[in-house]
Structures are given as C-alpha cells and as structure tokens.
mmCIF file of C-alpha atoms in Angstrom:
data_model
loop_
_atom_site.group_PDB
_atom_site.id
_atom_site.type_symbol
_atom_site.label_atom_id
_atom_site.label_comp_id
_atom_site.label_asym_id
_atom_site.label_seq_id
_atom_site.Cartn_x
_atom_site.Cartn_y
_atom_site.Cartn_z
ATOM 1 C CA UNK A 7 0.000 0.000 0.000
ATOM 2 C CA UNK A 8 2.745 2.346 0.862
ATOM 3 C CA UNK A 9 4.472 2.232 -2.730
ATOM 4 C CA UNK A 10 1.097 3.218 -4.141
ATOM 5 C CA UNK A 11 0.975 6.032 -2.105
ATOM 6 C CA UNK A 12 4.053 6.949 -2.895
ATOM 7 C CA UNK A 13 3.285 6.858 -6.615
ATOM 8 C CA UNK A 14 0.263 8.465 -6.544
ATOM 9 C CA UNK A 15 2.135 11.323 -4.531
ATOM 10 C CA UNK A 16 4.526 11.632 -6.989
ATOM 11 C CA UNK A 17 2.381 11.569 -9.875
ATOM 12 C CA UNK A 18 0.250 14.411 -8.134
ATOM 13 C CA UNK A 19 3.551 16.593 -7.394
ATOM 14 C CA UNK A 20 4.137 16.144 -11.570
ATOM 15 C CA UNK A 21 0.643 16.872 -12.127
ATOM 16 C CA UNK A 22 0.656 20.131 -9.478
ATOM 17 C CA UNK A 23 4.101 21.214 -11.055
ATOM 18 C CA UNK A 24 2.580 21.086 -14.621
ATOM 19 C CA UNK A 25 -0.145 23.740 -13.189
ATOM 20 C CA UNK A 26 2.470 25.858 -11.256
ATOM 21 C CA UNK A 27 4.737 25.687 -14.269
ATOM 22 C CA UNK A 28 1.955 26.771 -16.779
ATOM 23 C CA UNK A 29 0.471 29.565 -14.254
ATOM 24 C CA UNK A 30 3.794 31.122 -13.903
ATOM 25 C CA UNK A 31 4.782 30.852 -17.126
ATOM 26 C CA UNK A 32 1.211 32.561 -18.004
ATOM 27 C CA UNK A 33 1.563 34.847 -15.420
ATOM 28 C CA UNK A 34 5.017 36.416 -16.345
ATOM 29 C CA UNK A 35 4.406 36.261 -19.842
ATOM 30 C CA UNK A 36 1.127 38.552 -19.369
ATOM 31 C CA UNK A 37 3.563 41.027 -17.749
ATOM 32 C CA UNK A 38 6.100 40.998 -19.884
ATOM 33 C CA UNK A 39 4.776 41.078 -23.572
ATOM 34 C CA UNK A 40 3.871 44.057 -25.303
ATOM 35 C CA UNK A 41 1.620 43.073 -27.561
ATOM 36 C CA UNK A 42 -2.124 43.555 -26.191
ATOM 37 C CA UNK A 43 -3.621 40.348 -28.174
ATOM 38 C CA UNK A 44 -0.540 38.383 -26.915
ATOM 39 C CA UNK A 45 -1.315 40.009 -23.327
ATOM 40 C CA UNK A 46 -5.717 38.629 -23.988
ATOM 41 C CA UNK A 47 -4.047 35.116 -24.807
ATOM 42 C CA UNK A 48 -2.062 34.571 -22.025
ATOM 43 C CA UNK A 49 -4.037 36.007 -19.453
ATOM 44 C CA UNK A 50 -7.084 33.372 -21.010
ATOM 45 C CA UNK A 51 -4.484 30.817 -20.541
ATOM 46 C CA UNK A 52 -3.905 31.658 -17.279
ATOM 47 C CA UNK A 53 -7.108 31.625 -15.942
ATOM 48 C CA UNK A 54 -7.755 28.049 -17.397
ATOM 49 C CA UNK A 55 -4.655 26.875 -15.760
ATOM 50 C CA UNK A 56 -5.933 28.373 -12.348
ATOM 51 C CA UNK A 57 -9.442 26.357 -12.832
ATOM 52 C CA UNK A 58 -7.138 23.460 -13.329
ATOM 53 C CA UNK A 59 -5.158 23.973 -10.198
ATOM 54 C CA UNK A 60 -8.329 24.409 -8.435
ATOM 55 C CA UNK A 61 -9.886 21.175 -9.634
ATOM 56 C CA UNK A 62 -6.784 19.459 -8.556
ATOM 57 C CA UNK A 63 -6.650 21.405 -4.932
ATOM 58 C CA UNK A 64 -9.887 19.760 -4.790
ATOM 59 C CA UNK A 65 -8.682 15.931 -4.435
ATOM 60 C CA UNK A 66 -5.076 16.493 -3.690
ATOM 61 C CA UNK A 67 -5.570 19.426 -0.832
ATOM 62 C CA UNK A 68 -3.595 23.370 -1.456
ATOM 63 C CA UNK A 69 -0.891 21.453 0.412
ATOM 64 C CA UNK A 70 -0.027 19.439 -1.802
ATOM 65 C CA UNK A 71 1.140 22.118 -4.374
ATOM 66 C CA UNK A 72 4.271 22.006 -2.275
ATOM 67 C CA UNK A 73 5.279 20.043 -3.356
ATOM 68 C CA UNK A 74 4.949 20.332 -7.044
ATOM 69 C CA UNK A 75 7.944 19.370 -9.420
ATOM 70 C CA UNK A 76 8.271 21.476 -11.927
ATOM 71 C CA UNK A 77 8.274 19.502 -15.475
ATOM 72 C CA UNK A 78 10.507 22.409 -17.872
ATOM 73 C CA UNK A 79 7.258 22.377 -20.098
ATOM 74 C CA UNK A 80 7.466 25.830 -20.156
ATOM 75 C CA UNK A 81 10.164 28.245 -21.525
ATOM 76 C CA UNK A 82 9.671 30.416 -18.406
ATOM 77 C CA UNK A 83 13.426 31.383 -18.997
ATOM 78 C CA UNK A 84 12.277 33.596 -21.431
ATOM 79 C CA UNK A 85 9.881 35.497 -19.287
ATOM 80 C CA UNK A 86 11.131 35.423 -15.948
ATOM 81 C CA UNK A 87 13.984 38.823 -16.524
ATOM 82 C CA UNK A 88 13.317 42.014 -18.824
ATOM 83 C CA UNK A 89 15.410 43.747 -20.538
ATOM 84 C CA UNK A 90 15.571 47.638 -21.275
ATOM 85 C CA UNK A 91 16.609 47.667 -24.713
ATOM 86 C CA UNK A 92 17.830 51.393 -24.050
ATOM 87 C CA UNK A 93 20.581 50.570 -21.734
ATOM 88 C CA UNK A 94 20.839 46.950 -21.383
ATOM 89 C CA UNK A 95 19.440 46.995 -17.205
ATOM 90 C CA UNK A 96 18.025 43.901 -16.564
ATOM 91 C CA UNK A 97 14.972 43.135 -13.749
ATOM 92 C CA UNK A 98 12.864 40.386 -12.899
ATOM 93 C CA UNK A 99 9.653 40.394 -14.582
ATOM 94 C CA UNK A 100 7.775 40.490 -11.455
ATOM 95 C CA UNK A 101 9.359 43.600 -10.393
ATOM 96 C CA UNK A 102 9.320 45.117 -13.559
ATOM 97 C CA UNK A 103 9.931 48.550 -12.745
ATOM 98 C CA UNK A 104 7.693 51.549 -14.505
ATOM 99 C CA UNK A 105 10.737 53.455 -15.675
ATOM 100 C CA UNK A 106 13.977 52.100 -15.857
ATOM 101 C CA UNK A 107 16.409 52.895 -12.631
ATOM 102 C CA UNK A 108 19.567 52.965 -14.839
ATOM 103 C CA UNK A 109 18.467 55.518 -17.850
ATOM 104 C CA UNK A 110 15.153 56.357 -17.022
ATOM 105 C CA UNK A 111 13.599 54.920 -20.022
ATOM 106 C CA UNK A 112 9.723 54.262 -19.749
ATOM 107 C CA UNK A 113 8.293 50.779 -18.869
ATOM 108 C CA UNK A 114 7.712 50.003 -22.271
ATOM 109 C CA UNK A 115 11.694 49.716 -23.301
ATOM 110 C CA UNK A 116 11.520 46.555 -20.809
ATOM 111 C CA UNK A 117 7.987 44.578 -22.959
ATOM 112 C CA UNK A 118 9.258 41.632 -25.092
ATOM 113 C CA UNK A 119 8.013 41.093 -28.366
ATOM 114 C CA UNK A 120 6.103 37.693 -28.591
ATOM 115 C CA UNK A 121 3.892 37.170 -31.522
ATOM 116 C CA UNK A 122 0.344 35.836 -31.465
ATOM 117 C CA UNK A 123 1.614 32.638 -33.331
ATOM 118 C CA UNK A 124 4.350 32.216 -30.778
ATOM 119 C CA UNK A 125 2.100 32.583 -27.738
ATOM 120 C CA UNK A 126 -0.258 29.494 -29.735
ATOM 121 C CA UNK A 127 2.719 27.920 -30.432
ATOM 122 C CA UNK A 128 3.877 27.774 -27.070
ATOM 123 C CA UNK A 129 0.659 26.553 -25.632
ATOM 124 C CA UNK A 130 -0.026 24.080 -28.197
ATOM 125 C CA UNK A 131 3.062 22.340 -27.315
ATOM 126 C CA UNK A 132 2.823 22.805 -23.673
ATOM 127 C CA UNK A 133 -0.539 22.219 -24.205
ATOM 128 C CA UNK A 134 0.309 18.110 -25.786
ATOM 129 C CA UNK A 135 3.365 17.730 -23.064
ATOM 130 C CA UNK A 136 0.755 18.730 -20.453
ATOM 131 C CA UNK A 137 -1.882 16.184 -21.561
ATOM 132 C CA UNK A 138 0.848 13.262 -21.610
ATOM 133 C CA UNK A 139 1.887 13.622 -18.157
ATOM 134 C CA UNK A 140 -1.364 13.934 -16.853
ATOM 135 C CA UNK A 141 -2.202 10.832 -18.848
ATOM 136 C CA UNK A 142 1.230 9.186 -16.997
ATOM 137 C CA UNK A 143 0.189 10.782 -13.541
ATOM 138 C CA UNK A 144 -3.198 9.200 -13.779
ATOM 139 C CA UNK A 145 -1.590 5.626 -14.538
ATOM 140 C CA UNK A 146 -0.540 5.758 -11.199
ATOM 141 C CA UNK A 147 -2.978 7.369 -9.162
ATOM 142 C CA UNK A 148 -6.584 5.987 -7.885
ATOM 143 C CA UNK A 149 -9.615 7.087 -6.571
ATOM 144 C CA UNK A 150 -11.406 10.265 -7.164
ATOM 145 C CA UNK A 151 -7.538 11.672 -8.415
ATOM 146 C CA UNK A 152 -7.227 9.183 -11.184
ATOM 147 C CA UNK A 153 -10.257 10.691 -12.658
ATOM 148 C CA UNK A 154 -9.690 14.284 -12.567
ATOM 149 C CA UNK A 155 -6.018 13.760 -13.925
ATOM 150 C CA UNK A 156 -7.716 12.209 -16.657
ATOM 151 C CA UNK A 157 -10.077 14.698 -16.933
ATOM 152 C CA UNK A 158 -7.135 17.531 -16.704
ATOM 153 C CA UNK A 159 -5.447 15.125 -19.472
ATOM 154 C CA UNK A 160 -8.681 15.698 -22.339
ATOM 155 C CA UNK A 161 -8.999 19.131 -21.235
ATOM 156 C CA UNK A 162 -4.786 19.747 -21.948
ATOM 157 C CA UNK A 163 -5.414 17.542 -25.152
ATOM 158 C CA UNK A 164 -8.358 20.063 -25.838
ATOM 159 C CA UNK A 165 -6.489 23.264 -25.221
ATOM 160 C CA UNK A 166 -3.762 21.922 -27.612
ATOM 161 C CA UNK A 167 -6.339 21.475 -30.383
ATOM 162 C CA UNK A 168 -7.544 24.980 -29.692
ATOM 163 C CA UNK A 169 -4.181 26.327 -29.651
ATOM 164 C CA UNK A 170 -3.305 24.595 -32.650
ATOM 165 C CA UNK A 171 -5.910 25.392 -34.262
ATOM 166 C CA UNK A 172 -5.587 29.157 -33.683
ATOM 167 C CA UNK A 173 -1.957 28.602 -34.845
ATOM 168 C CA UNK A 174 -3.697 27.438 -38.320
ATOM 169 C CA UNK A 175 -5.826 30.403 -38.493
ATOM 170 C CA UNK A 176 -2.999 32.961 -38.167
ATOM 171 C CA UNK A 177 -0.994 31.343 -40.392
ATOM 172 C CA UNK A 178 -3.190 31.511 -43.554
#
C-alpha cells in the first residue's frame, strides 16, 4: 500500500508542477509582452490553468502544491527577466519597474516582443506535453484523483487542439 501512495504522490507533485509551471509561465508572460492580443491570450491561458489547479486542490488538498515538481514544459526562462533595450538593465519580470532605474527609459523599453503565433505555439506544445503527463500521472494514481487527472489530461489535449488550431488560423 505504501508504494502506491508513494506513486500516486509523486504523480500528483508532476501533475501540481505542470499547473504551477503553466500559471507562472502565463503569469510572467502577461507582464512581460507588449503586444495587447498576446497580453488577452495569455491572461485566457492563465485563468484556465488556475481552474485546473483548483480542480486538482480539490482531491489532492492546497498542500499538496508544495510540493509540485516542476516539469521544464514551459520556456519560463524567457519570461522570468526584462530587458531595457535602451541601456541593457536587466529586472525580474515580477518587479518590472515603470521606468527604468539605470536611464530612465519608460516601462515600455523593458515589454518583449512575442507574436500571437508564438504565444499558440507555445501553448499548443505545452498544451500536448501537459496532456501526456497527466495521462502518466493518472496511470498511477486511484480514486477520485485518477479521474480528474484524466479529466485535466482531455482538457490539456483540448487546449492543444484549440491552440493549434488558432496557430492554423494565423498562419493563412
């Protein structure tokens, strides 16, 4: 009994780390992009993955977030510092300052550009990475967790459709 718990405690700290991942990734990136559609997208995205985290809260307890493992789904690498292309000053995107402390250039010098199709393209492949691992997560879970991961898994394999699909549009 133990080594199933075990498992399913590790495949919830996968699952919780895919959600953490994804929110901060969404999170940052709404901060950091210039681009107002870009911004729409990845604040929608965010939100989803909230509802996500909250469905899994529900079986798995806010505790267990904790202990979340992050999977590197997510290029949050490329969100997580700005840049002031005026002087080269570099902050963390969540203390992205309003004007910059070195030359005094306005907020905007710090925004990174990140197309529409980029911002699909990112969550469409997060999107089919996310759905996998939940799939995996669920293999080794029971109960009333097995079925929202593989709930979580359809909606991830949904979102990557969407996102794929939105992709598609913007590219004819």
């Amino acid at each position: 009994m133990t080594s199933k718990g075990g498992k399913e405690s590790d495949a919830l700290a996968r699952a919780f780390g895919v959600l953490v991942e994804g929110l901060t990734f969404y999170d940052l990136a709404n901060v950091a992009v210039a681009e107002m559609r870009v911004k729409v997208a990845f604040e929608e995205l965010g939100r989803h993955k909230k509802d996500q985290l909250a469905r899994l809260e529900g079986v798995a307890g806010s505790g267990a977030k904790e202990a979340a493992v992050m999977p590197g789904i997510y290029p949050i690498n490329v969100v997580a510092k700005v840049e002031c292309y005026v002087c080269g000053f570099v902050a963390e995107t969540k203390a992205m300052p309003n004007t910059c402390p070195n030359c005094g250039a306005a907020r905007y010098a710090f925004e990174k550009e990140i197309s529409l199709s980029k911002a699909w393209e990112i969550a469409a492949d997060a999107g089919r990475k996310s759905a996998t691992l939940f799939g995996e997560s669920a293999a080794h879970a029971g109960g009333r967790a097995k079925v929202v991961l593989e709930e979580l898994a359809r909606d991830e394999e949904g979102q990557a459709v969407q996102a794929a699909r939105q992709l598609a549009e913007l590219r004819t």
